[in-house]
Short mmCIF file of C-alpha atoms in Angstrom, two decimals:
data_model
loop_
_atom_site.label_atom_id
_atom_site.label_comp_id
_atom_site.label_asym_id
_atom_site.label_seq_id
_atom_site.Cartn_x
_atom_site.Cartn_y
_atom_site.Cartn_z
CA MET T 1 0.00 0.00 0.00
CA LYS T 2 1.52 3.37 -1.03
CA ILE T 3 1.27 6.28 1.41
CA THR T 4 0.93 9.66 -0.29
CA PRO T 5 1.69 13.04 1.37
CA GLY T 6 -2.02 13.68 1.76
CA PHE T 7 -2.71 10.33 3.38
CA LEU T 8 -2.85 11.64 6.96
CA ASN T 9 -5.37 14.29 5.96
CA LEU T 10 -7.54 11.55 4.57
CA ILE T 11 -7.60 10.00 8.02
CA LEU T 12 -8.56 13.21 9.79
CA PRO T 13 -7.86 16.88 8.96
CA LEU T 14 -4.89 18.32 10.84
CA LYS T 15 -6.89 21.36 11.99
CA TYR T 16 -9.00 19.03 14.13
CA PHE T 17 -5.94 18.02 16.15
CA LYS T 18 -4.86 21.67 16.61
CA ALA T 19 -8.26 22.41 18.08
CA CYS T 20 -7.79 19.63 20.60
CA GLY T 21 -4.83 21.45 22.18
CA ASN T 22 -2.49 18.38 22.52
CA LEU T 23 -0.98 17.78 19.12
CA SER T 24 1.70 15.32 20.29
CA ILE T 25 -0.89 12.95 21.71
CA MET T 26 -2.95 13.23 18.58
CA LYS T 27 0.12 12.55 16.42
CA LYS T 28 0.75 9.37 18.38
CA GLY T 29 -2.85 8.40 17.71
CA ILE T 30 -2.27 8.99 13.99
CA TYR T 31 0.80 6.76 13.98
CA VAL T 32 -1.06 3.98 15.77
CA LEU T 33 -3.95 4.26 13.36
CA LEU T 34 -1.57 4.39 10.38
CA LEU T 35 0.27 1.30 11.62
CA PHE T 36 -3.03 -0.54 12.00
CA ILE T 37 -4.04 0.36 8.45
CA LEU T 38 -0.67 -0.71 7.06
CA MET T 39 -0.91 -4.04 8.86
CA SER T 40 -4.42 -4.58 7.49
CA CYS T 41 -3.06 -3.92 4.00
CA SER T 42 -0.18 -6.41 4.36
CA ARG T 43 -0.06 -9.46 2.10
CA ASN T 44 0.99 -13.01 2.70
CA GLU T 45 3.99 -13.26 0.42
CA PRO T 46 5.02 -16.65 -1.04
CA ARG T 47 8.28 -18.30 -0.03
CA ILE T 48 10.39 -20.73 -2.05
CA ASN T 49 11.63 -23.41 0.32
CA SER T 50 13.33 -25.80 -2.12
CA ILE T 51 14.13 -26.19 -5.82
CA PHE T 52 14.54 -29.31 -7.92
CA HIS T 53 16.14 -28.96 -11.35
CA GLN T 54 17.46 -31.47 -13.86
CA PHE T 55 18.86 -31.34 -17.36
CA ASN T 56 17.23 -33.77 -19.83
CA LEU T 57 17.83 -34.97 -23.37
CA GLN T 58 14.81 -36.08 -25.35
CA GLN T 59 14.71 -37.94 -28.64
CA ASN T 60 11.71 -36.17 -30.15
CA THR T 61 10.01 -38.82 -32.27
CA GLU T 62 7.78 -36.30 -34.03
CA LEU T 63 10.43 -33.75 -34.99
CA ASN T 64 13.19 -36.34 -35.47
CA LYS T 65 15.68 -34.34 -33.39
CA ILE T 66 17.33 -34.34 -29.96
CA GLU T 67 15.90 -31.68 -27.68
CA LYS T 68 17.58 -30.19 -24.61
CA LYS T 69 15.06 -29.74 -21.83
CA LEU T 70 14.76 -28.69 -18.21
CA SER T 71 12.73 -30.23 -15.40
CA LEU T 72 12.03 -27.59 -12.77
CA PHE T 73 9.93 -27.92 -9.61
CA VAL T 74 9.63 -25.63 -6.61
CA GLN T 75 8.33 -26.29 -3.13
CA VAL T 76 6.45 -23.10 -2.36
CA GLN T 77 4.90 -21.98 0.89
CA ASP T 78 2.05 -19.48 0.84
CA GLU T 79 -0.23 -18.78 3.79
CA ASP T 80 -3.10 -18.32 1.34
CA GLY T 81 -2.52 -21.78 -0.20
CA LEU T 82 -1.04 -22.94 -3.49
CA SER T 83 -4.16 -21.78 -5.31
CA ASP T 84 -2.91 -18.24 -4.64
CA ILE T 85 0.22 -18.84 -6.75
CA ASP T 86 -0.28 -17.35 -10.21
CA SER T 87 3.02 -17.63 -12.13
CA ILE T 88 6.53 -19.03 -12.00
CA TYR T 89 9.25 -17.32 -14.05
CA ILE T 90 12.58 -19.05 -14.80
CA LEU T 91 15.06 -16.49 -16.08
CA ASN T 92 18.57 -16.57 -17.50
CA ASP T 93 19.72 -12.95 -17.61
CA GLN T 94 22.89 -13.63 -19.63
CA ASN T 95 20.89 -15.15 -22.48
CA ASP T 96 18.09 -12.61 -22.06
CA PHE T 97 15.76 -15.59 -21.96
CA PHE T 98 12.98 -16.80 -19.70
CA TRP T 99 10.15 -19.31 -19.38
CA THR T 100 6.76 -18.55 -17.85
CA LEU T 101 4.66 -21.19 -16.13
CA LYS T 102 1.07 -20.22 -15.39
CA SER T 103 -1.10 -22.09 -12.93
CA ASP T 104 -2.83 -23.99 -15.74
CA GLN T 105 0.52 -25.14 -17.20
CA TRP T 106 2.33 -26.71 -14.26
CA PHE T 107 1.41 -29.89 -12.46
CA MET T 108 1.67 -30.78 -8.81
CA THR T 109 3.50 -33.73 -7.33
CA GLN T 110 4.29 -34.82 -3.79
CA ARG T 111 7.66 -35.64 -2.31
CA GLU T 112 8.12 -36.56 1.34
CA GLY T 113 4.69 -35.14 2.14
CA GLN T 114 5.40 -31.77 0.48
CA ASP T 115 3.64 -30.34 -2.56
CA TRP T 116 5.86 -29.35 -5.49
CA ILE T 117 4.75 -27.50 -8.62
CA GLY T 118 6.58 -27.28 -11.92
CA SER T 119 7.11 -28.87 -15.31
CA ASN T 120 9.19 -31.43 -17.19
CA SER T 121 8.54 -29.74 -20.53
CA LEU T 122 10.77 -26.65 -20.60
CA VAL T 123 12.60 -26.76 -23.94
CA PHE T 124 15.80 -24.83 -24.54
CA PRO T 125 16.02 -22.99 -27.88
CA ASP T 126 18.47 -24.39 -30.40
CA ASN T 127 20.80 -21.38 -30.12
CA TYR T 128 20.91 -21.34 -26.32
CA ASP T 129 24.35 -20.58 -24.84
CA PHE T 130 24.88 -23.21 -22.13
CA SER T 131 27.96 -21.46 -20.77
CA ALA T 132 25.42 -19.29 -18.90
CA ARG T 133 24.16 -21.64 -16.21
CA ASN T 134 22.84 -19.30 -13.53
CA PHE T 135 19.08 -18.97 -13.30
CA ARG T 136 16.68 -16.92 -11.23
CA ILE T 137 13.22 -18.08 -10.20
CA LEU T 138 10.38 -15.69 -9.44
CA CYS T 139 7.23 -17.12 -7.88
CA GLU T 140 4.36 -14.62 -8.04
CA ASP T 141 0.99 -14.83 -6.29
CA LEU T 142 -2.34 -13.34 -7.35
CA SER T 143 -1.73 -10.10 -5.42
CA GLY T 144 1.55 -9.48 -7.24
CA ALA T 145 3.78 -10.35 -4.29
CA TYR T 146 6.65 -12.64 -5.22
CA ALA T 147 9.52 -14.72 -3.88
CA GLU T 148 12.89 -15.01 -5.60
CA SER T 149 15.53 -17.72 -5.56
CA SER T 150 18.26 -19.03 -7.84
CA PHE T 151 20.09 -22.14 -8.98
CA THR T 152 23.02 -23.17 -11.16
CA LEU T 153 22.30 -25.76 -13.82
CA SER T 154 24.56 -28.81 -13.78
CA LEU T 155 25.48 -30.09 -17.22
CA PRO T 156 27.45 -33.17 -18.27
CA GLU T 157 30.83 -32.34 -19.74
CA ASN T 158 30.58 -35.02 -22.40
CA ILE T 159 27.68 -37.08 -23.65
CA ASN T 160 28.82 -40.43 -24.95
CA PRO T 161 27.45 -41.15 -28.43
CA SER T 162 26.49 -44.55 -27.09
CA LEU T 163 23.77 -42.96 -24.94
CA VAL T 164 20.70 -45.19 -25.38
CA TYR T 165 17.29 -43.62 -25.66
CA PRO T 166 14.34 -45.71 -24.45
CA SER T 167 12.10 -47.24 -27.09
CA VAL T 168 8.62 -48.71 -27.01
CA LYS T 169 7.33 -52.17 -27.75
CA PHE T 170 3.55 -52.19 -27.93
CA ASP T 171 1.01 -54.97 -28.08
CA SER T 172 -2.77 -54.89 -27.83
CA ASN T 173 -2.86 -55.01 -24.03
CA SER T 174 0.32 -53.41 -22.71
CA ILE T 175 3.20 -51.04 -23.34
CA LYS T 176 6.72 -52.39 -22.87
CA VAL T 177 9.85 -50.27 -22.76
CA ILE T 178 13.33 -51.17 -23.92
CA SER T 179 15.94 -49.25 -21.90
CA PRO T 180 19.28 -49.71 -20.10
CA VAL T 181 17.60 -49.52 -16.67
CA ALA T 182 15.39 -52.15 -15.08
CA GLU T 183 12.30 -50.03 -14.49
CA PRO T 184 11.93 -46.96 -16.73
CA MET T 185 8.99 -44.59 -16.42
CA LEU T 186 6.06 -43.79 -18.66
CA TRP T 187 4.66 -40.24 -18.47
CA THR T 188 1.07 -39.91 -19.70
CA TYR T 189 -0.74 -36.86 -21.09
CA ASP T 190 -4.35 -36.45 -22.12
CA LEU T 191 -5.28 -35.34 -25.63
CA GLU T 192 -5.15 -31.68 -24.51
CA ASN T 193 -1.49 -32.19 -23.52
CA ASN T 194 -2.15 -32.02 -19.78
CA PHE T 195 0.10 -34.23 -17.69
CA VAL T 196 -1.93 -36.91 -15.91
CA ALA T 197 0.34 -39.45 -14.21
CA TYR T 198 3.56 -41.43 -14.44
CA PHE T 199 3.86 -45.20 -14.30
CA PRO T 200 6.86 -47.40 -13.56
CA VAL T 201 7.22 -49.98 -16.35
CA PRO T 202 8.31 -53.45 -15.19
CA ARG T 203 9.82 -56.00 -17.55
CA GLU T 204 6.39 -57.36 -18.49
CA GLY T 205 5.16 -53.87 -19.36
CA VAL T 206 2.32 -51.75 -18.03
CA ASN T 207 -1.26 -52.76 -18.85
CA ILE T 208 -3.37 -50.32 -20.88
CA ASN T 209 -6.26 -50.73 -18.43
CA THR T 210 -3.95 -49.70 -15.59
CA ILE T 211 -3.24 -46.45 -17.43
CA THR T 212 -6.78 -45.63 -18.55
CA SER T 213 -8.22 -46.37 -15.11
CA ARG T 214 -6.19 -43.51 -13.65
CA LYS T 215 -8.35 -40.90 -15.36
CA SER T 216 -11.46 -41.28 -17.53
CA SER T 217 -10.20 -38.88 -20.21
CA LEU T 218 -7.35 -41.30 -21.02
CA ARG T 219 -9.88 -43.81 -22.31
CA GLU T 220 -10.32 -41.55 -25.33
CA GLY T 221 -6.62 -41.94 -26.14
CA PHE T 222 -3.45 -40.45 -24.72
CA ASP T 223 0.11 -39.37 -25.48
CA TYR T 224 3.07 -40.69 -23.55
CA THR T 225 6.81 -40.19 -23.15
CA LEU T 226 9.40 -42.74 -21.99
CA TYR T 227 11.94 -41.75 -19.34
CA TYR T 228 14.85 -43.03 -17.30
CA TYR T 229 17.62 -41.39 -15.30
CA SER T 230 21.21 -41.96 -16.41
CA ASP T 231 23.49 -42.43 -13.40
CA GLU T 232 26.48 -42.22 -15.73
CA PHE T 233 25.72 -38.74 -17.09
CA LYS T 234 23.45 -37.49 -14.28
CA ILE T 235 20.70 -36.46 -16.70
CA GLY T 236 17.21 -37.53 -17.66
CA VAL T 237 16.90 -39.47 -20.94
CA LEU T 238 13.59 -39.45 -22.79
CA SER T 239 11.92 -40.42 -26.04
CA GLY T 240 8.54 -39.55 -27.43
CA PRO T 241 5.92 -38.40 -27.74
CA TYR T 242 4.06 -41.59 -28.62
CA HIS T 243 0.34 -41.86 -29.11
CA PHE T 244 -2.19 -44.44 -28.03
CA GLU T 245 -5.50 -44.47 -29.89
CA ALA T 246 -8.55 -45.86 -28.17
CA ASN T 247 -10.57 -48.52 -29.93
CA PRO T 248 -13.62 -47.02 -31.65
#
């Protein structure tokens, strides 16, 4: 709340206090009243408690190219609840580049009983200069108050050409994944590209009914991406998107 020079006169004209004969007491009353008004105008500002970030490489099966991506999640505290959070901005000042995540673009996940919000789908532009690894995060609520934090992106020094991207093996009842790790993940999205859920994929695959039972909209068809984490390079490795069409 901004206090203008005429603010005290809006509370009560100064000539009234002169007529009372004890201006110092009246001034104290003004300050108390002003403090009360300022406190009533205060806002519950958000606070960023923790940040998770990870560099990913995705074999984009639609564009036939390798994309560099960022997974970014924040654990935010806001006395008015997470529904009060409006936007997350991820900025790299050296590249003059930023991403914006609105409340209808991120998804929420839980880790150790805490709610985290963010996205796995932040794509770096092809000409991005990765020598600039310092990022700022601004988390803004509906009132315009915001919290700020920062992180430094860790990147592998060398990606071995033998890096194996996961691939899919599909039959009529299940989706199987071929990957270097024992239990890769399958990330599912509805036909409006909203993230729905992730599923661990055992050797025998994950049943289609298991996927579609998670949310009714998936019965109409869904997109999915395959994922595993490379301990060797400390990055996420993905392929997709793939599409499952429901039987007519």
